[in-house]
Amino acid sequence: MNTKKITFSAMCVVINLVLGMIMGIINIPLLFLDTIGTILGAVVLGPFWGALIGACSNLVLGVISDPTNIPFAFVSIAIGLVVGFISKNKIFGYKKAILTGLLLAIICPLIGTPISIYMFGGLSGSGADLLVAALLKSGQQIFTSAFFPRILSNIIDKPLSCVLVVLFISKMPKNFISQFKNQI
């Protein structure tokens, strides 16, 4: 294994953890930014490394913070794979970032909702739980009630996270990025 890839991946995991904690403290609605490291790693290193970064982020978070984060590693793995395959051998610009973010805003809840239903009855511990409860009370099925608030909570976060990665990559030295692209 390449030491540079492992080091860059570890930095991406730290980016996920630090931004996730900061956003948890600031508590801006619909904004988490806790997958920026996964997206960055997937764009620079590819789908395998993106999935690995996502999984490791959830495992570390589960160990140091809350074990209930561990099953949601499947969501993070999907983010790494989707972004990695979309950006592989292609330019990951702003338009593609927005479209990828919108796709993730649907894929992530498709994977995370069943996990949340099984573990927490569809609740997430966020303000979106009010909408989940309202939808349940109105007669909606549990999946629908838990799924749609998750799309709403991802519709801002995932496209913005992807766009911020494009901005960040545009500020990185070109030779830094190219050293990884040549090895994929």
CSV table of N, CA and C in Angstrom, one decimal, residues 67-147:
chain,number,residue,atom,x,y,z
A,67,PRO,N,-21.5,4.5,19.8
A,67,PRO,CA,-21.5,3.2,19.0
A,67,PRO,C,-22.7,3.1,18.0
A,68,THR,N,-23.7,3.9,18.2
A,68,THR,CA,-24.8,3.8,17.3
A,68,THR,C,-24.4,4.4,15.9
A,69,ASN,N,-23.3,5.1,15.8
A,69,ASN,CA,-22.8,5.6,14.5
A,69,ASN,C,-22.3,4.5,13.6
A,70,ILE,N,-21.9,3.3,14.2
A,70,ILE,CA,-21.2,2.3,13.4
A,70,ILE,C,-22.1,1.7,12.3
A,71,PRO,N,-23.3,1.4,12.5
A,71,PRO,CA,-24.1,0.8,11.4
A,71,PRO,C,-24.3,1.8,10.3
A,72,PHE,N,-24.2,3.1,10.5
A,72,PHE,CA,-24.4,4.1,9.5
A,72,PHE,C,-23.2,4.1,8.6
A,73,ALA,N,-22.2,3.3,8.9
A,73,ALA,CA,-21.0,3.2,8.0
A,73,ALA,C,-21.4,2.8,6.6
A,74,PHE,N,-22.5,2.1,6.5
A,74,PHE,CA,-23.0,1.7,5.1
A,74,PHE,C,-23.4,2.9,4.3
A,75,VAL,N,-23.9,3.9,4.9
A,75,VAL,CA,-24.2,5.2,4.2
A,75,VAL,C,-22.9,5.8,3.7
A,76,SER,N,-21.9,5.9,4.6
A,76,SER,CA,-20.6,6.5,4.3
A,76,SER,C,-19.9,5.7,3.2
A,77,ILE,N,-20.0,4.4,3.2
A,77,ILE,CA,-19.4,3.6,2.2
A,77,ILE,C,-20.0,3.9,0.8
A,78,ALA,N,-21.3,4.0,0.8
A,78,ALA,CA,-22.1,4.3,-0.4
A,78,ALA,C,-21.6,5.7,-0.9
A,79,ILE,N,-21.4,6.7,-0.1
A,79,ILE,CA,-21.0,8.0,-0.5
A,79,ILE,C,-19.6,7.9,-1.2
A,80,GLY,N,-18.7,7.2,-0.6
A,80,GLY,CA,-17.4,7.0,-1.1
A,80,GLY,C,-17.4,6.3,-2.5
A,81,LEU,N,-18.3,5.3,-2.6
A,81,LEU,CA,-18.4,4.5,-3.9
A,81,LEU,C,-19.0,5.4,-5.0
A,82,VAL,N,-20.1,6.0,-4.6
A,82,VAL,CA,-20.8,6.9,-5.6
A,82,VAL,C,-19.9,8.0,-6.1
A,83,VAL,N,-19.4,8.8,-5.2
A,83,VAL,CA,-18.5,9.9,-5.6
A,83,VAL,C,-17.3,9.4,-6.4
A,84,GLY,N,-16.7,8.3,-5.9
A,84,GLY,CA,-15.5,7.8,-6.5
A,84,GLY,C,-15.7,7.3,-7.9
A,85,PHE,N,-16.9,6.6,-8.2
A,85,PHE,CA,-17.1,6.2,-9.5
A,85,PHE,C,-17.6,7.3,-10.4
A,86,ILE,N,-18.3,8.3,-9.9
A,86,ILE,CA,-18.7,9.4,-10.7
A,86,ILE,C,-17.5,10.3,-11.1
A,87,SER,N,-16.5,10.4,-10.2
A,87,SER,CA,-15.4,11.3,-10.5
A,87,SER,C,-14.2,10.6,-11.1
A,88,LYS,N,-14.3,9.3,-11.2
A,88,LYS,CA,-13.1,8.5,-11.7
A,88,LYS,C,-12.9,8.8,-13.2
A,89,ASN,N,-11.7,9.2,-13.5
A,89,ASN,CA,-11.3,9.5,-14.9
A,89,ASN,C,-12.1,10.6,-15.5
A,90,LYS,N,-12.7,11.4,-14.7
A,90,LYS,CA,-13.5,12.6,-15.3
A,90,LYS,C,-13.2,13.8,-14.4
A,91,ILE,N,-13.4,14.9,-14.9
A,91,ILE,CA,-13.3,16.2,-14.1
A,91,ILE,C,-14.5,16.3,-13.2
A,92,PHE,N,-14.2,16.5,-11.9
A,92,PHE,CA,-15.3,16.7,-10.9
A,92,PHE,C,-15.4,18.2,-10.7
A,93,GLY,N,-16.2,18.8,-11.5
A,93,GLY,CA,-16.4,20.3,-11.4
A,93,GLY,C,-17.7,20.6,-10.7
A,94,TYR,N,-18.0,21.9,-10.7
A,94,TYR,CA,-19.1,22.4,-9.8
A,94,TYR,C,-20.5,21.7,-10.3
A,95,LYS,N,-20.7,21.7,-11.6
A,95,LYS,CA,-22.0,21.1,-12.1
A,95,LYS,C,-22.1,19.6,-11.6
A,96,LYS,N,-21.0,18.9,-11.9
A,96,LYS,CA,-21.1,17.5,-11.5
A,96,LYS,C,-21.2,17.3,-10.0
A,97,ALA,N,-20.5,18.2,-9.2
A,97,ALA,CA,-20.6,18.2,-7.8
A,97,ALA,C,-22.1,18.4,-7.3
A,98,ILE,N,-22.7,19.4,-7.9
A,98,ILE,CA,-24.1,19.6,-7.5
A,98,ILE,C,-25.0,18.4,-7.8
A,99,LEU,N,-24.9,17.9,-9.0
A,99,LEU,CA,-25.7,16.7,-9.4
A,99,LEU,C,-25.4,15.5,-8.5
A,100,THR,N,-24.1,15.3,-8.2
A,100,THR,CA,-23.7,14.2,-7.4
A,100,THR,C,-24.3,14.4,-6.0
A,101,GLY,N,-24.2,15.6,-5.5
A,101,GLY,CA,-24.8,15.9,-4.1
A,101,GLY,C,-26.3,15.6,-4.1
A,102,LEU,N,-27.0,16.0,-5.2
A,102,LEU,CA,-28.4,15.7,-5.2
A,102,LEU,C,-28.7,14.2,-5.3
A,103,LEU,N,-27.9,13.5,-6.0
A,103,LEU,CA,-28.0,12.0,-6.0
A,103,LEU,C,-27.8,11.4,-4.7
A,104,LEU,N,-26.7,11.9,-4.0
A,104,LEU,CA,-26.4,11.5,-2.6
A,104,LEU,C,-27.6,11.8,-1.6
A,105,ALA,N,-28.3,12.9,-1.9
A,105,ALA,CA,-29.4,13.3,-1.0
A,105,ALA,C,-30.5,12.3,-1.1
A,106,ILE,N,-30.5,11.5,-2.1
A,106,ILE,CA,-31.6,10.4,-2.2
A,106,ILE,C,-31.0,9.1,-1.8
A,107,ILE,N,-29.8,8.8,-2.2
A,107,ILE,CA,-29.1,7.5,-1.9
A,107,ILE,C,-28.9,7.3,-0.4
A,108,CYS,N,-28.4,8.4,0.2
A,108,CYS,CA,-28.1,8.3,1.7
A,108,CYS,C,-29.3,7.9,2.5
A,109,PRO,N,-30.5,8.6,2.3
A,109,PRO,CA,-31.7,8.2,3.0
A,109,PRO,C,-32.2,6.8,2.7
A,110,LEU,N,-32.0,6.4,1.4
A,110,LEU,CA,-32.4,5.1,1.1
A,110,LEU,C,-31.7,4.0,1.9
A,111,ILE,N,-30.5,4.3,2.2
A,111,ILE,CA,-29.7,3.3,3.0
A,111,ILE,C,-29.8,3.6,4.5
A,112,GLY,N,-29.8,4.8,4.9
A,112,GLY,CA,-29.9,5.2,6.3
A,112,GLY,C,-31.3,5.0,6.9
A,113,THR,N,-32.3,5.1,6.2
A,113,THR,CA,-33.7,5.0,6.8
A,113,THR,C,-33.9,3.6,7.3
A,114,PRO,N,-33.7,2.6,6.6
A,114,PRO,CA,-33.9,1.2,7.2
A,114,PRO,C,-33.1,1.0,8.5
A,115,ILE,N,-31.8,1.5,8.5
A,115,ILE,CA,-31.0,1.4,9.7
A,115,ILE,C,-31.6,2.1,10.8
A,116,SER,N,-32.1,3.3,10.6
A,116,SER,CA,-32.7,4.2,11.6
A,116,SER,C,-34.0,3.5,12.1
A,117,ILE,N,-34.8,3.0,11.2
A,117,ILE,CA,-36.0,2.4,11.6
A,117,ILE,C,-35.7,1.2,12.5
A,118,TYR,N,-34.8,0.3,12.1
A,118,TYR,CA,-34.5,-0.9,12.9
A,118,TYR,C,-33.9,-0.5,14.2
A,119,MET,N,-33.0,0.5,14.3
A,119,MET,CA,-32.3,0.8,15.5
A,119,MET,C,-33.1,1.8,16.4
A,120,PHE,N,-33.8,2.8,15.8
A,120,PHE,CA,-34.4,3.8,16.6
A,120,PHE,C,-35.8,4.1,16.3
A,121,GLY,N,-36.5,3.2,15.6
A,121,GLY,CA,-37.9,3.5,15.3
A,121,GLY,C,-38.1,4.6,14.3
A,122,GLY,N,-37.0,4.9,13.5
A,122,GLY,CA,-37.1,6.0,12.5
A,122,GLY,C,-36.6,7.3,12.9
A,123,LEU,N,-36.3,7.5,14.2
A,123,LEU,CA,-35.9,8.8,14.7
A,123,LEU,C,-34.4,8.9,14.5
A,124,SER,N,-33.9,10.2,14.6
A,124,SER,CA,-32.5,10.5,14.4
A,124,SER,C,-31.9,11.3,15.5
A,125,GLY,N,-32.8,11.8,16.4
A,125,GLY,CA,-32.2,12.7,17.4
A,125,GLY,C,-32.0,14.1,17.0
A,126,SER,N,-32.6,14.5,15.8
A,126,SER,CA,-32.5,15.8,15.3
A,126,SER,C,-33.8,16.5,15.2
A,127,GLY,N,-33.8,17.7,14.8
A,127,GLY,CA,-35.1,18.5,14.6
A,127,GLY,C,-36.0,17.8,13.6
A,128,ALA,N,-35.4,17.0,12.7
A,128,ALA,CA,-36.3,16.3,11.7
A,128,ALA,C,-37.2,15.3,12.3
A,129,ASP,N,-37.0,14.9,13.6
A,129,ASP,CA,-37.8,14.0,14.3
A,129,ASP,C,-39.2,14.6,14.4
A,130,LEU,N,-39.4,15.9,14.5
A,130,LEU,CA,-40.7,16.5,14.6
A,130,LEU,C,-41.5,16.2,13.3
A,131,LEU,N,-40.8,16.3,12.2
A,131,LEU,CA,-41.5,16.0,10.9
A,131,LEU,C,-41.8,14.5,10.8
A,132,VAL,N,-40.9,13.6,11.3
A,132,VAL,CA,-41.2,12.2,11.3
A,132,VAL,C,-42.4,11.9,12.1
A,133,ALA,N,-42.5,12.5,13.3
A,133,ALA,CA,-43.6,12.3,14.2
A,133,ALA,C,-44.9,12.8,13.5
A,134,ALA,N,-44.9,14.0,12.9
A,134,ALA,CA,-46.0,14.5,12.3
A,134,ALA,C,-46.5,13.6,11.1
A,135,LEU,N,-45.6,13.1,10.3
A,135,LEU,CA,-46.0,12.2,9.2
A,135,LEU,C,-46.5,10.9,9.7
A,136,LEU,N,-46.0,10.4,10.8
A,136,LEU,CA,-46.5,9.2,11.4
A,136,LEU,C,-47.9,9.4,11.9
A,137,LYS,N,-48.1,10.5,12.6
A,137,LYS,CA,-49.4,10.9,13.1
A,137,LYS,C,-50.5,11.1,12.0
A,138,SER,N,-50.0,11.5,10.8
A,138,SER,CA,-51.0,11.7,9.7
A,138,SER,C,-51.3,10.4,9.0
A,139,GLY,N,-50.7,9.3,9.5
A,139,GLY,CA,-51.1,8.0,8.9
A,139,GLY,C,-50.1,7.5,7.9
A,140,GLN,N,-49.0,8.2,7.7
A,140,GLN,CA,-47.9,7.7,6.8
A,140,GLN,C,-47.2,6.4,7.3
A,141,GLN,N,-46.7,5.6,6.5
A,141,GLN,CA,-46.0,4.4,6.9
A,141,GLN,C,-44.7,4.9,7.5
A,142,ILE,N,-44.1,4.0,8.3
A,142,ILE,CA,-42.8,4.4,9.0
A,142,ILE,C,-41.7,4.7,8.0
A,143,PHE,N,-41.6,3.9,7.0
A,143,PHE,CA,-40.5,4.2,6.0
A,143,PHE,C,-40.6,5.6,5.4
A,144,THR,N,-41.8,5.9,4.9
A,144,THR,CA,-42.1,7.2,4.3
A,144,THR,C,-41.9,8.3,5.3
A,145,SER,N,-42.4,8.1,6.5
A,145,SER,CA,-42.2,9.1,7.6
A,145,SER,C,-40.8,9.4,8.0
A,146,ALA,N,-39.9,8.4,7.9
A,146,ALA,CA,-38.5,8.6,8.2
A,146,ALA,C,-37.7,9.0,7.0
A,147,PHE,N,-38.1,8.6,5.8
A,147,PHE,CA,-37.3,8.8,4.6
A,147,PHE,C,-37.4,10.3,4.1
